[in-house]
PDB file of C-alpha atoms in Angstrom:
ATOM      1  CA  UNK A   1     -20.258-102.737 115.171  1.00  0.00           C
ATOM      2  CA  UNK A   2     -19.748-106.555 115.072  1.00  0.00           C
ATOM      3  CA  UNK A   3     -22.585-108.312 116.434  1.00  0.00           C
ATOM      4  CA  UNK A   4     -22.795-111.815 117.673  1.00  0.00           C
ATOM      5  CA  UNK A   5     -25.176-114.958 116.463  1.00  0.00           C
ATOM      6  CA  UNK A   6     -26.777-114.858 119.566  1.00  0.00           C
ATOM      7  CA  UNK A   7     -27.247-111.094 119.447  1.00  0.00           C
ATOM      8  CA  UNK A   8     -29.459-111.448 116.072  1.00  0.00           C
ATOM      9  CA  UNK A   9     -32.078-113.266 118.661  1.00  0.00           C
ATOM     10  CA  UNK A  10     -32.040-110.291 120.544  1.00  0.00           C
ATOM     11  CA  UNK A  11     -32.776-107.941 117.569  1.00  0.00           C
ATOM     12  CA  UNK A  12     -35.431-110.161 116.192  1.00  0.00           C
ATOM     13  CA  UNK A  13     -37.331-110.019 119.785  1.00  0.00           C
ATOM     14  CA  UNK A  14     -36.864-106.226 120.102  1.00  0.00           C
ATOM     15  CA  UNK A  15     -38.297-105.921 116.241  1.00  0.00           C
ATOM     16  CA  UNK A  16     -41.441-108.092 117.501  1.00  0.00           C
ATOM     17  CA  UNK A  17     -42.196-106.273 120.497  1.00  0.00           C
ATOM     18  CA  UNK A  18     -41.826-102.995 118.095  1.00  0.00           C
ATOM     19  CA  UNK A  19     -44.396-104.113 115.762  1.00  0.00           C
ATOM     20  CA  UNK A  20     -46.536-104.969 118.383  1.00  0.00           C
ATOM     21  CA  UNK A  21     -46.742-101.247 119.036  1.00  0.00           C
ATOM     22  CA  UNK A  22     -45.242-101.665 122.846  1.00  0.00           C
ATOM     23  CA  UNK A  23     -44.263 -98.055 123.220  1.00  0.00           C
ATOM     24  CA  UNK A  24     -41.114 -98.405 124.793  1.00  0.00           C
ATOM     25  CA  UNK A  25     -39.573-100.869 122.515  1.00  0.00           C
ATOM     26  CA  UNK A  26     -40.789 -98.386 119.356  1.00  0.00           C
ATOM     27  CA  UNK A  27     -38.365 -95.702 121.290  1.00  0.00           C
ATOM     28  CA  UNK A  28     -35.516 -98.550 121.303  1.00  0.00           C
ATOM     29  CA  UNK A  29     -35.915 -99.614 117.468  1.00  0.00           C
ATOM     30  CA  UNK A  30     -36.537 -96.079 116.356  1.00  0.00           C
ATOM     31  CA  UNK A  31     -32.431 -95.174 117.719  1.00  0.00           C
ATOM     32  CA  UNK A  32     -31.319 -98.632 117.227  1.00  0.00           C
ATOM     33  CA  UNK A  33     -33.304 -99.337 113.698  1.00  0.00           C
ATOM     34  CA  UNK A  34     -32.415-102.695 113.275  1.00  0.00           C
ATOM     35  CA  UNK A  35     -33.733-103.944 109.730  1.00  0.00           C
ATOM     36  CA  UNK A  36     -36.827-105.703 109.489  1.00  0.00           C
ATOM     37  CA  UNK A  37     -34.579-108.056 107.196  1.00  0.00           C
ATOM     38  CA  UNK A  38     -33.777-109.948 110.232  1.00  0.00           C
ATOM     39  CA  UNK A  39     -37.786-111.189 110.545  1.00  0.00           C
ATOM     40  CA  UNK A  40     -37.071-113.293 106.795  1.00  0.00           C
ATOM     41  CA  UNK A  41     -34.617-115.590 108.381  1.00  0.00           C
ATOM     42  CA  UNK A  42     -37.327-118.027 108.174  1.00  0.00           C
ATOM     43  CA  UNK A  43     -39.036-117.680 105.441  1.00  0.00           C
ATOM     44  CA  UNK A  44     -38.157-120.951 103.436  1.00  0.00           C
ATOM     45  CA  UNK A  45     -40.160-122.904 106.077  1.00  0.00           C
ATOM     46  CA  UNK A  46     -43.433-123.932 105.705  1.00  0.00           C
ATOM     47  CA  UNK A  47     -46.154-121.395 106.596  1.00  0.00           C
ATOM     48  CA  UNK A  48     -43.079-118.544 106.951  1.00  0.00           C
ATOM     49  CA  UNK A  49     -46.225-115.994 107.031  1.00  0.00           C
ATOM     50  CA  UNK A  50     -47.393-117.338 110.386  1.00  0.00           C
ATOM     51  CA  UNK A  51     -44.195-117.224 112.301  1.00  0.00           C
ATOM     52  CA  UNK A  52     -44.226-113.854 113.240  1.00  0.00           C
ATOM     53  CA  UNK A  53     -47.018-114.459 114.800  1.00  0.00           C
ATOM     54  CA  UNK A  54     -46.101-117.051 117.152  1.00  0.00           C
ATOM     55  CA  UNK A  55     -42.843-115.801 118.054  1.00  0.00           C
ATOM     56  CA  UNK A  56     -44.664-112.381 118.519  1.00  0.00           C
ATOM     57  CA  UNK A  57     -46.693-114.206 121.336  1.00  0.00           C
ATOM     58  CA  UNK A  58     -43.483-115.400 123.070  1.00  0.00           C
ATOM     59  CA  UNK A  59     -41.861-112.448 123.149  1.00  0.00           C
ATOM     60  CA  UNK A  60     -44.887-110.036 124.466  1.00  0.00           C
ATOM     61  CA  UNK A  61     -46.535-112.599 127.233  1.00  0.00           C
ATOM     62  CA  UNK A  62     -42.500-113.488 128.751  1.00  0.00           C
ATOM     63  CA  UNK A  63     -41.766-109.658 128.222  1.00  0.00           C
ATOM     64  CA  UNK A  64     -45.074-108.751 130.112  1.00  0.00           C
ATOM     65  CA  UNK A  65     -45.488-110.958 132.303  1.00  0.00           C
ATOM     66  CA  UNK A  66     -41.849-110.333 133.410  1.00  0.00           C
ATOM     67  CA  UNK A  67     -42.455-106.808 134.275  1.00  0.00           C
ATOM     68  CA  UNK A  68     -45.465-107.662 136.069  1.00  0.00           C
ATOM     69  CA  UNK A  69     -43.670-109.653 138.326  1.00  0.00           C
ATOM     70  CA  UNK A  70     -41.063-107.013 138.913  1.00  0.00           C
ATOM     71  CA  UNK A  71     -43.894-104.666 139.836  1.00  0.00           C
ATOM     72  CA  UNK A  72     -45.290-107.207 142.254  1.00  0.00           C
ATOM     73  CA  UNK A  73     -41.819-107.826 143.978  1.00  0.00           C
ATOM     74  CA  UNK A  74     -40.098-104.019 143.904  1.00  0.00           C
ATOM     75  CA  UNK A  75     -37.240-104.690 144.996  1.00  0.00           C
ATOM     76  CA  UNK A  76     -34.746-101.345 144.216  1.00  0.00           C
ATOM     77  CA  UNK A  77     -32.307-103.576 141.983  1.00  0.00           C
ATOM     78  CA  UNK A  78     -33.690-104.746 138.322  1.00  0.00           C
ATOM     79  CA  UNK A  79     -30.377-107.421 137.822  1.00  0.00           C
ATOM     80  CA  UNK A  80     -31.455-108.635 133.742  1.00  0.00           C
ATOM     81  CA  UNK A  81     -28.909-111.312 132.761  1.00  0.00           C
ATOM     82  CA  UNK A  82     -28.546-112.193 129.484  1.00  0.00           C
ATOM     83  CA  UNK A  83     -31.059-108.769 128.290  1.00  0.00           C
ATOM     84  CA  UNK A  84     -29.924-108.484 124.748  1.00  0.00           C
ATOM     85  CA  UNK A  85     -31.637-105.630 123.685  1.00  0.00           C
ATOM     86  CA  UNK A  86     -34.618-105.134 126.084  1.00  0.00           C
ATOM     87  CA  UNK A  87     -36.123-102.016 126.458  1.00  0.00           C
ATOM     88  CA  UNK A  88     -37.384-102.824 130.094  1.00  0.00           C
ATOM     89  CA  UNK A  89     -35.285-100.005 131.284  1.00  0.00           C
ATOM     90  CA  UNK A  90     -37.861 -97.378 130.246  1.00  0.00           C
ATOM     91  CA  UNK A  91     -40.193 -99.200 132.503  1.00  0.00           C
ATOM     92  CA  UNK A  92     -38.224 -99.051 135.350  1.00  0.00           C
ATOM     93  CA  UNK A  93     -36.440 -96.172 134.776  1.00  0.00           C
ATOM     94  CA  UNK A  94     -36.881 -93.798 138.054  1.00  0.00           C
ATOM     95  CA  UNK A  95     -35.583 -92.659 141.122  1.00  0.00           C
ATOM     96  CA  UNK A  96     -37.510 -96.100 143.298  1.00  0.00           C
ATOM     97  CA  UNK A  97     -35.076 -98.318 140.869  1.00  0.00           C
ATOM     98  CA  UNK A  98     -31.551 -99.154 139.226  1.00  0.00           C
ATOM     99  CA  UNK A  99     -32.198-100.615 136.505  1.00  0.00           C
ATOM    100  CA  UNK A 100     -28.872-103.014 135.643  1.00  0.00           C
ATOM    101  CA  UNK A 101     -28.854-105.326 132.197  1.00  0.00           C
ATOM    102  CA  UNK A 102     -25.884-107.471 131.581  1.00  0.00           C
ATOM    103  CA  UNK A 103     -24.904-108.972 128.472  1.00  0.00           C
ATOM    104  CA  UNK A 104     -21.874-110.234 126.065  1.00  0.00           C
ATOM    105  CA  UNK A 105     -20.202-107.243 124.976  1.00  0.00           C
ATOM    106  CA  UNK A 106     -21.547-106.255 121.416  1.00  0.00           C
ATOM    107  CA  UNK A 107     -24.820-105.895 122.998  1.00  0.00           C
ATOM    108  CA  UNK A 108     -23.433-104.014 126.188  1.00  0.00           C
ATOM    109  CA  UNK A 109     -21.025-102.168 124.187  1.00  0.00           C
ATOM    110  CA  UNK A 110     -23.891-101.450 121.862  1.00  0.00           C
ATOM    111  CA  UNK A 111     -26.534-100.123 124.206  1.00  0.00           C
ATOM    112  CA  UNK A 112     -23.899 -97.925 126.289  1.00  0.00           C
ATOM    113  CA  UNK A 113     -23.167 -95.732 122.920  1.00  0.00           C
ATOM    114  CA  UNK A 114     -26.619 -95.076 122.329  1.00  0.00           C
ATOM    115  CA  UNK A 115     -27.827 -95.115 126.413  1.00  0.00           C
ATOM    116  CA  UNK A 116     -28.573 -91.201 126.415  1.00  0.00           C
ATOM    117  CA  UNK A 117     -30.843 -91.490 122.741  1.00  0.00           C
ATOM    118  CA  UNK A 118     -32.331 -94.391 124.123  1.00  0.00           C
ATOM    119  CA  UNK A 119     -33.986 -93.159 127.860  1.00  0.00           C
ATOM    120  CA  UNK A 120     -33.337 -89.606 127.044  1.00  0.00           C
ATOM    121  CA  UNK A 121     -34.556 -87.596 129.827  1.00  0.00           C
ATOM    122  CA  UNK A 122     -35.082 -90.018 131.960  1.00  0.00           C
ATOM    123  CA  UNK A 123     -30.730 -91.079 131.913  1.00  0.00           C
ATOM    124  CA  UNK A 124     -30.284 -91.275 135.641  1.00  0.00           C
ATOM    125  CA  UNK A 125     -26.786 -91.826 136.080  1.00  0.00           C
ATOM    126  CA  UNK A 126     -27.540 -95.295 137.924  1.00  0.00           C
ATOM    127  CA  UNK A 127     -29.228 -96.872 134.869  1.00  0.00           C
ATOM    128  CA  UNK A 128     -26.691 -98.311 132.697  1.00  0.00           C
ATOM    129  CA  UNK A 129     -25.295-101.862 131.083  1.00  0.00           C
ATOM    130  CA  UNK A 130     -22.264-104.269 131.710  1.00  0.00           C
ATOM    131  CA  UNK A 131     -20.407-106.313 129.829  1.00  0.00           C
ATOM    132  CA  UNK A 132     -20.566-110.086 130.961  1.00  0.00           C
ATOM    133  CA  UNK A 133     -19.711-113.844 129.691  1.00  0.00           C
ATOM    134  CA  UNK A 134     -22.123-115.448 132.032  1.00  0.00           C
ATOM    135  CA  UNK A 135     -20.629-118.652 131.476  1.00  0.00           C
ATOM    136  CA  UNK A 136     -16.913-117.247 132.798  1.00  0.00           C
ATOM    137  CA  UNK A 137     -16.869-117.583 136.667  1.00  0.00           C
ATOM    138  CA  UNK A 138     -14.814-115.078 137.283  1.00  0.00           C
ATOM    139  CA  UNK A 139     -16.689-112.212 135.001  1.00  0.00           C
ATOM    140  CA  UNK A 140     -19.617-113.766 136.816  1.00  0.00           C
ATOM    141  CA  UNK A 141     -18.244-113.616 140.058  1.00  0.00           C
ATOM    142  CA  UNK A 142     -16.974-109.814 138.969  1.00  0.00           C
ATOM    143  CA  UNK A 143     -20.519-108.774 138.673  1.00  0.00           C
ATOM    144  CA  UNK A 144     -21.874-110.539 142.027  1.00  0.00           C
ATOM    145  CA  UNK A 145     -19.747-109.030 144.220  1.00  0.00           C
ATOM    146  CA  UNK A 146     -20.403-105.176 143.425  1.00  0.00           C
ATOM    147  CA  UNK A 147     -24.180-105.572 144.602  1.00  0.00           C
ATOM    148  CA  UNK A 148     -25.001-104.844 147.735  1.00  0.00           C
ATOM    149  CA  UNK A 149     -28.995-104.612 147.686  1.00  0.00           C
ATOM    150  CA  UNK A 150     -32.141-106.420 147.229  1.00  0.00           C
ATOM    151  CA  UNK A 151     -32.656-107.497 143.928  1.00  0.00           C
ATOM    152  CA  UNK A 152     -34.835-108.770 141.405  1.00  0.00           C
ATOM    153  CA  UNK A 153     -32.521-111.137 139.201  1.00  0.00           C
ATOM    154  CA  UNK A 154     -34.434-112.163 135.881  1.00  0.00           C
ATOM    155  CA  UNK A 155     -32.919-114.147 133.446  1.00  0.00           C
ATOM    156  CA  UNK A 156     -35.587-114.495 130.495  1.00  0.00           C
ATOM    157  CA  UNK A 157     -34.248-117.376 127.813  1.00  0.00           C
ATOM    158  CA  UNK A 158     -30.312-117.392 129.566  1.00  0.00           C
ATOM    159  CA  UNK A 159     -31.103-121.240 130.659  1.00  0.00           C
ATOM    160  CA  UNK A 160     -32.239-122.067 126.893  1.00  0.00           C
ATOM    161  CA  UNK A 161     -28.406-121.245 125.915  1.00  0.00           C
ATOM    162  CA  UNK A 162     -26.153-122.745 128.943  1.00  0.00           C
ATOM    163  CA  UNK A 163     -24.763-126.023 129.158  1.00  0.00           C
ATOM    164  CA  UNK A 164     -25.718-127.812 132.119  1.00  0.00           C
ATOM    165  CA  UNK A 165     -22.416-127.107 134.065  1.00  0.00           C
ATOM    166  CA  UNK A 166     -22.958-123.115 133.550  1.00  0.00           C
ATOM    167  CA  UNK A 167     -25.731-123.410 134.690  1.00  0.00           C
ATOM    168  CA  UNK A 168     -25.063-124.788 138.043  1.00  0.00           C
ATOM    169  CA  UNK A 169     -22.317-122.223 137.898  1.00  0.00           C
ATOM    170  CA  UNK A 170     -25.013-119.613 137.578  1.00  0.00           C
ATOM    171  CA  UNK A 171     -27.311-120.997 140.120  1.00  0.00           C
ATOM    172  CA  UNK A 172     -24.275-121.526 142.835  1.00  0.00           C
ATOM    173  CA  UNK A 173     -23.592-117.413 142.336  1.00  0.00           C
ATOM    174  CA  UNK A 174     -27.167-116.121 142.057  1.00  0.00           C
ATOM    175  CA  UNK A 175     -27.720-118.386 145.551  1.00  0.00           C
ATOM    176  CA  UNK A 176     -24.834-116.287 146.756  1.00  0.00           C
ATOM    177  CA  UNK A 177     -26.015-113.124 145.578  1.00  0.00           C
ATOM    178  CA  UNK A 178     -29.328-113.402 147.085  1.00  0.00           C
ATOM    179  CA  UNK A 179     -28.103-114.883 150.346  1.00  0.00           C
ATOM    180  CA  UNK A 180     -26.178-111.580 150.863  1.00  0.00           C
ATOM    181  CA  UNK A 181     -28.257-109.329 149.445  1.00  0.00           C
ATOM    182  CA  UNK A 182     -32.254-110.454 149.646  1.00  0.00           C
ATOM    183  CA  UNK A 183     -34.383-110.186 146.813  1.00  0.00           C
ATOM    184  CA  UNK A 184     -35.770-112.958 144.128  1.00  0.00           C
ATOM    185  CA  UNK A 185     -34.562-114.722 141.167  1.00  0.00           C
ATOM    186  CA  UNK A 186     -37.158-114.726 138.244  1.00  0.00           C
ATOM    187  CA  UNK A 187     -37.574-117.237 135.314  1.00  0.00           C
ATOM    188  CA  UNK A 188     -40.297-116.454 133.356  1.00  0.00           C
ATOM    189  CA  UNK A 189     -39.887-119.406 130.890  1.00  0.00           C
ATOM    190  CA  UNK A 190     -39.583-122.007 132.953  1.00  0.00           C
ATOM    191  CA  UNK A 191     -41.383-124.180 130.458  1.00  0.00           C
ATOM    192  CA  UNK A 192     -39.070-124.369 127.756  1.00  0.00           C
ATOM    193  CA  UNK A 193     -40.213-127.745 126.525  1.00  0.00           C
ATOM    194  CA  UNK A 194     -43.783-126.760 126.433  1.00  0.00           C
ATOM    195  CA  UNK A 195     -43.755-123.044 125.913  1.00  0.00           C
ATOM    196  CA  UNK A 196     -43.140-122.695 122.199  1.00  0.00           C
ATOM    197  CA  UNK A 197     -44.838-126.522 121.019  1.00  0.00           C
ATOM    198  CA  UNK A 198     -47.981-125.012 122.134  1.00  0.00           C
ATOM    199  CA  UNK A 199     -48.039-122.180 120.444  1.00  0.00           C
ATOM    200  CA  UNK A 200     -46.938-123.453 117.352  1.00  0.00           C
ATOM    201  CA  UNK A 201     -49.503-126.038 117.221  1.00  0.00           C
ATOM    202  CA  UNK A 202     -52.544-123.499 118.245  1.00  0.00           C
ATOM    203  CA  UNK A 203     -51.400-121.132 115.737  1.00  0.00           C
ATOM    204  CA  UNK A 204     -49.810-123.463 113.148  1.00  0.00           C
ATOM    205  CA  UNK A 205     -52.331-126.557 113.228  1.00  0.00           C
ATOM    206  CA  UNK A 206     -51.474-129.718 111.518  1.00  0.00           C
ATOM    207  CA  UNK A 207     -47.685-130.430 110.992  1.00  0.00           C
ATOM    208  CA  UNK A 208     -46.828-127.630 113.986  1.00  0.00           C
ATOM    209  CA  UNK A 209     -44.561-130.158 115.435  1.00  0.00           C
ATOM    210  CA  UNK A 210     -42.481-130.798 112.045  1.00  0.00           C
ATOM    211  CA  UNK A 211     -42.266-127.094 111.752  1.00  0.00           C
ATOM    212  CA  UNK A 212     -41.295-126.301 115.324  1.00  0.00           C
ATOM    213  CA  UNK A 213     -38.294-128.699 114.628  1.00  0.00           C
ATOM    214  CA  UNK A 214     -36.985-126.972 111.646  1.00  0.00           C
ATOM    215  CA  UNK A 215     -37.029-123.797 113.629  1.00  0.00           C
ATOM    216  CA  UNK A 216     -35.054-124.866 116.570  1.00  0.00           C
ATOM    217  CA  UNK A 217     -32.764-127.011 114.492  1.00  0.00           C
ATOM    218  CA  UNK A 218     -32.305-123.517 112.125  1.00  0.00           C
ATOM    219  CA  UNK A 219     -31.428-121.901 115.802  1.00  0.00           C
ATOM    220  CA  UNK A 220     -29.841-124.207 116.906  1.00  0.00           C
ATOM    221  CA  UNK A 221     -26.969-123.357 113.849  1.00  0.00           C
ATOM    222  CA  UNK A 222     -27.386-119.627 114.021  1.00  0.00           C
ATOM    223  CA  UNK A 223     -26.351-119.861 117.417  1.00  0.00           C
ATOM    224  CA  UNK A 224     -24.121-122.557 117.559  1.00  0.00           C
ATOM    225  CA  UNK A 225     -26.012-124.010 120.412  1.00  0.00           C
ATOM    226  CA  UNK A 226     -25.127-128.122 121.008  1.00  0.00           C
ATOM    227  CA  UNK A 227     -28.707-129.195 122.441  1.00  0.00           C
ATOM    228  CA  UNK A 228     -27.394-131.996 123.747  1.00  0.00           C
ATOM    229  CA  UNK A 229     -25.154-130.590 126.266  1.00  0.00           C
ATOM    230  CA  UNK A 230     -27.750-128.555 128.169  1.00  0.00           C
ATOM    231  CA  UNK A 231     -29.837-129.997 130.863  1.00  0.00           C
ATOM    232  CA  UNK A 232     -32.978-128.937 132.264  1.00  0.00           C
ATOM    233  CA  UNK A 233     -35.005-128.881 129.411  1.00  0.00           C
ATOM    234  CA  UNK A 234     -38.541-129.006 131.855  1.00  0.00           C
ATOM    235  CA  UNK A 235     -40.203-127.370 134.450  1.00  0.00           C
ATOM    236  CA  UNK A 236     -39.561-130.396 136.668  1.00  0.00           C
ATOM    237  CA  UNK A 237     -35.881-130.523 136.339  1.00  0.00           C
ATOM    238  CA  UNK A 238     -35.451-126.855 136.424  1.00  0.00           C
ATOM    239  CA  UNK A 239     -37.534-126.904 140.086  1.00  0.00           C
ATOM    240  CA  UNK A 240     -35.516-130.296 141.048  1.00  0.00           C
ATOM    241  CA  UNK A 241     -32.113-128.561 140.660  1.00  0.00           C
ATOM    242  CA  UNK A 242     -33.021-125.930 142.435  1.00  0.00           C
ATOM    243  CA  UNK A 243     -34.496-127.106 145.597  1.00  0.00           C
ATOM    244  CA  UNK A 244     -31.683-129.247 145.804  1.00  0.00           C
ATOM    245  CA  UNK A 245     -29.240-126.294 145.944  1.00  0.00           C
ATOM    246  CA  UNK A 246     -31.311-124.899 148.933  1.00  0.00           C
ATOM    247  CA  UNK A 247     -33.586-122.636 146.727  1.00  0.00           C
ATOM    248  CA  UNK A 248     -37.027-121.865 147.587  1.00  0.00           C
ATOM    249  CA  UNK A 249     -39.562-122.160 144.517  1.00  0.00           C
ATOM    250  CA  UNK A 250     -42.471-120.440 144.029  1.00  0.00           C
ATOM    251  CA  UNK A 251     -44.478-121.522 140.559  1.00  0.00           C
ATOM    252  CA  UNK A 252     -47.136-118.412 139.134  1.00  0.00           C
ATOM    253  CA  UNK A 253     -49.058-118.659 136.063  1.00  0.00           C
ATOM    254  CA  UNK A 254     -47.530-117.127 133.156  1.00  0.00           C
ATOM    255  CA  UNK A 255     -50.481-115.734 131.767  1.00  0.00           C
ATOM    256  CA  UNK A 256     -52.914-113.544 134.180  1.00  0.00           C
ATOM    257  CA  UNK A 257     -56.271-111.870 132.966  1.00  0.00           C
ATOM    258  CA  UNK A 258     -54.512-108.543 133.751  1.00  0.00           C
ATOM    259  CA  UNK A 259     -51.683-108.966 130.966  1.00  0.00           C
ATOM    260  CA  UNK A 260     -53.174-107.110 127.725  1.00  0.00           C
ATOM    261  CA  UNK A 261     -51.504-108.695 125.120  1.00  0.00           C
ATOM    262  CA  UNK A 262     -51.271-107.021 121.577  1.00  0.00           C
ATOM    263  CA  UNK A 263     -50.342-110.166 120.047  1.00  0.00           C
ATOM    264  CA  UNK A 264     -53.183-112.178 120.887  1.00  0.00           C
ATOM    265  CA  UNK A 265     -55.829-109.899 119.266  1.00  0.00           C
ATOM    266  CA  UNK A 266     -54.077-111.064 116.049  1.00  0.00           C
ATOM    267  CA  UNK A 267     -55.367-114.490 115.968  1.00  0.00           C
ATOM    268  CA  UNK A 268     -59.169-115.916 115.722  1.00  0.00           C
ATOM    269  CA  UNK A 269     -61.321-116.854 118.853  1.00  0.00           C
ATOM    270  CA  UNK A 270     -61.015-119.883 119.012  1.00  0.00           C
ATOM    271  CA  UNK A 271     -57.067-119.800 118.864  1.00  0.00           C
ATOM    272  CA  UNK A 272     -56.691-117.196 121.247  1.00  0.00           C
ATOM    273  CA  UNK A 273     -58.699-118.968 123.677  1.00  0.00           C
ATOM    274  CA  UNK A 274     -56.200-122.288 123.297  1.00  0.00           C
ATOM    275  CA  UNK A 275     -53.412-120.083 123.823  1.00  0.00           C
ATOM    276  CA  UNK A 276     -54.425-118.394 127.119  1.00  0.00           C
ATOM    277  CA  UNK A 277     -55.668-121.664 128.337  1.00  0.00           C
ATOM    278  CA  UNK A 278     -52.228-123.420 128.031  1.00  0.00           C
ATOM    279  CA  UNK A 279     -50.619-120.413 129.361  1.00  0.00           C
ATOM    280  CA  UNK A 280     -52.660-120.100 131.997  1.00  0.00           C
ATOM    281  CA  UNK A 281     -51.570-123.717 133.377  1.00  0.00           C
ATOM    282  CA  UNK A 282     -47.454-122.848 132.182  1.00  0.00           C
ATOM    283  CA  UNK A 283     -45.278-121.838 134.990  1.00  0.00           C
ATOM    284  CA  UNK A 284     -42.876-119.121 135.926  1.00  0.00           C
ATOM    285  CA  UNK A 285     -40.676-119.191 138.569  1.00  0.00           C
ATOM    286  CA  UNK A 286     -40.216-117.100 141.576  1.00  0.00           C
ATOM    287  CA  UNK A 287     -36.987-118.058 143.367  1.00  0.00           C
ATOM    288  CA  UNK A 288     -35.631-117.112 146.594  1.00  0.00           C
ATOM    289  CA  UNK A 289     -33.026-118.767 149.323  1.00  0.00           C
ATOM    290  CA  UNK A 290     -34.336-120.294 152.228  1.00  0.00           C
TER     291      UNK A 290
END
């Protein structure tokens, strides 16, 4: 099956999560078995050995701390926009939840073929995937209107791809959503300006910054993204537009001394100790209408 640019992202954080060990993304990449190919996209840049490693702290600390948040709010609807190839359903896959991911349709598509392989016995007929183009209002709009209960909406690295005007779009249907239905809207990486600098710098050192760069501007191509069209790049923009659209906005740490993260045993003391400090004082977001 085809797969989009965009998709590859989603491979590449399924493949770290994997070789972190995290047991329910092993399932995923053991029936999807993406190659490990994907992980050398980057390895012309400087100190290619030590990327892994950073983007392996990204994707375990947004992917825990998301599902921790879940947890915390248990609502009976998991809504995850933009979930590439997630395995979070395992974690929520029981009779307390429906567990809904949305996504363009190679990805949908994708996951649907292999849905029984992939939870196995645990396929309740209520855990399943649709096919979306969140930045078409009336797919969007599509997908609104057939919930009907409280949900937790999570949309983990969506904002990093929309222009600003999709994502006022977004925001003007999720506030509908929510207003019907109750529940919360989570962004875990409502940082995006901070969130990977800092790591690259604790775990990269001298020239991080140069480094970062080349990796985004690499993204940036893969995925045809124009940087300059999108808009709230900060955690002060992102909380600006929403309080103006008659949001409430609740900021929590991203990092708490319950998450046990894999990834951080990889690195020394001293670095780990700079990580968890920044993240520690990085913000997600916990979003609800007034």
């Amino acid at each position: 099956m085809k797969k989009s640019r965009v998709s590859n992202t989603a491979q590449v954080n399924l493949l770290m999560l994997a070789d972190l060990g995290i047991e329910e993304a092993v399932a995923f990449q053991s029936v999807l078995g993406f190659p490990r190919t994907l992980l050398n996209v980057l390895s012309h840049i400087p100190m290619a050995d030590l990327l892994p490693e950073c983007i392996a702290l990204i994707s375990e600390v947004l992917y825990e701390r998301t599902n921790q948040l879940i947890a915390e709010q248990d609502n009976p609807l998991i809504l995850d926009l933009a979930c590439g190839y997630s395995p979070r359903v395992l974690r929520f896959c029981d009779p307390d939840h429906v567990y809904i991911g949305v996504d363009l349709p190679d990805v949908a598509e994708h996951l649907r073929h292999h849905i029984h392989h992939l939870v196995g016995s645990k396929a309740y007929m209520h855990n399943h995937y649709y096919s979306a183009d969140l930045t078409k209002y009336d797919e969007l709009e599509e997908l609104i209107s057939s919930m009907n209960s409280p949900e937790t909406i999570i949309t983990q690295a969506l904002l990093t791809y929309l222009t600003l005007e999709q994502k006022e779009l977004l925001m003007d249907q999720l506030k509908e959503l929510l207003a019907k239905s109750g529940g919360c809207w989570i962004i875990p990486d409502a940082e995006p300006d901070r969130l990977l600098p800092e790591v690259f710098e604790a775990v990269l050192g001298r020239n991080a910054l140069a480094i970062y760069n080349q990796v985004i501007g690499m993204l940036d191509a893969i995925i045809q993204r124009d940087r300059s069209a999108n808009g709230w790049q900060s955690l002060d923009e992102i909380v600006s537009a929403l309080e103006t659209n008659g949001f409430k906005v609740t900021k929590v740490p991203l990092y708490t001394d319950t998450l046990q993260l894999r990834s951080l045993d990889r690195l020394s003391e001293d670095c780990r100790a700079r990580i968890i400090e920044n993240w520690k004082y990085t913000s997600s977001l916990i979003v609800e209408v007034r």
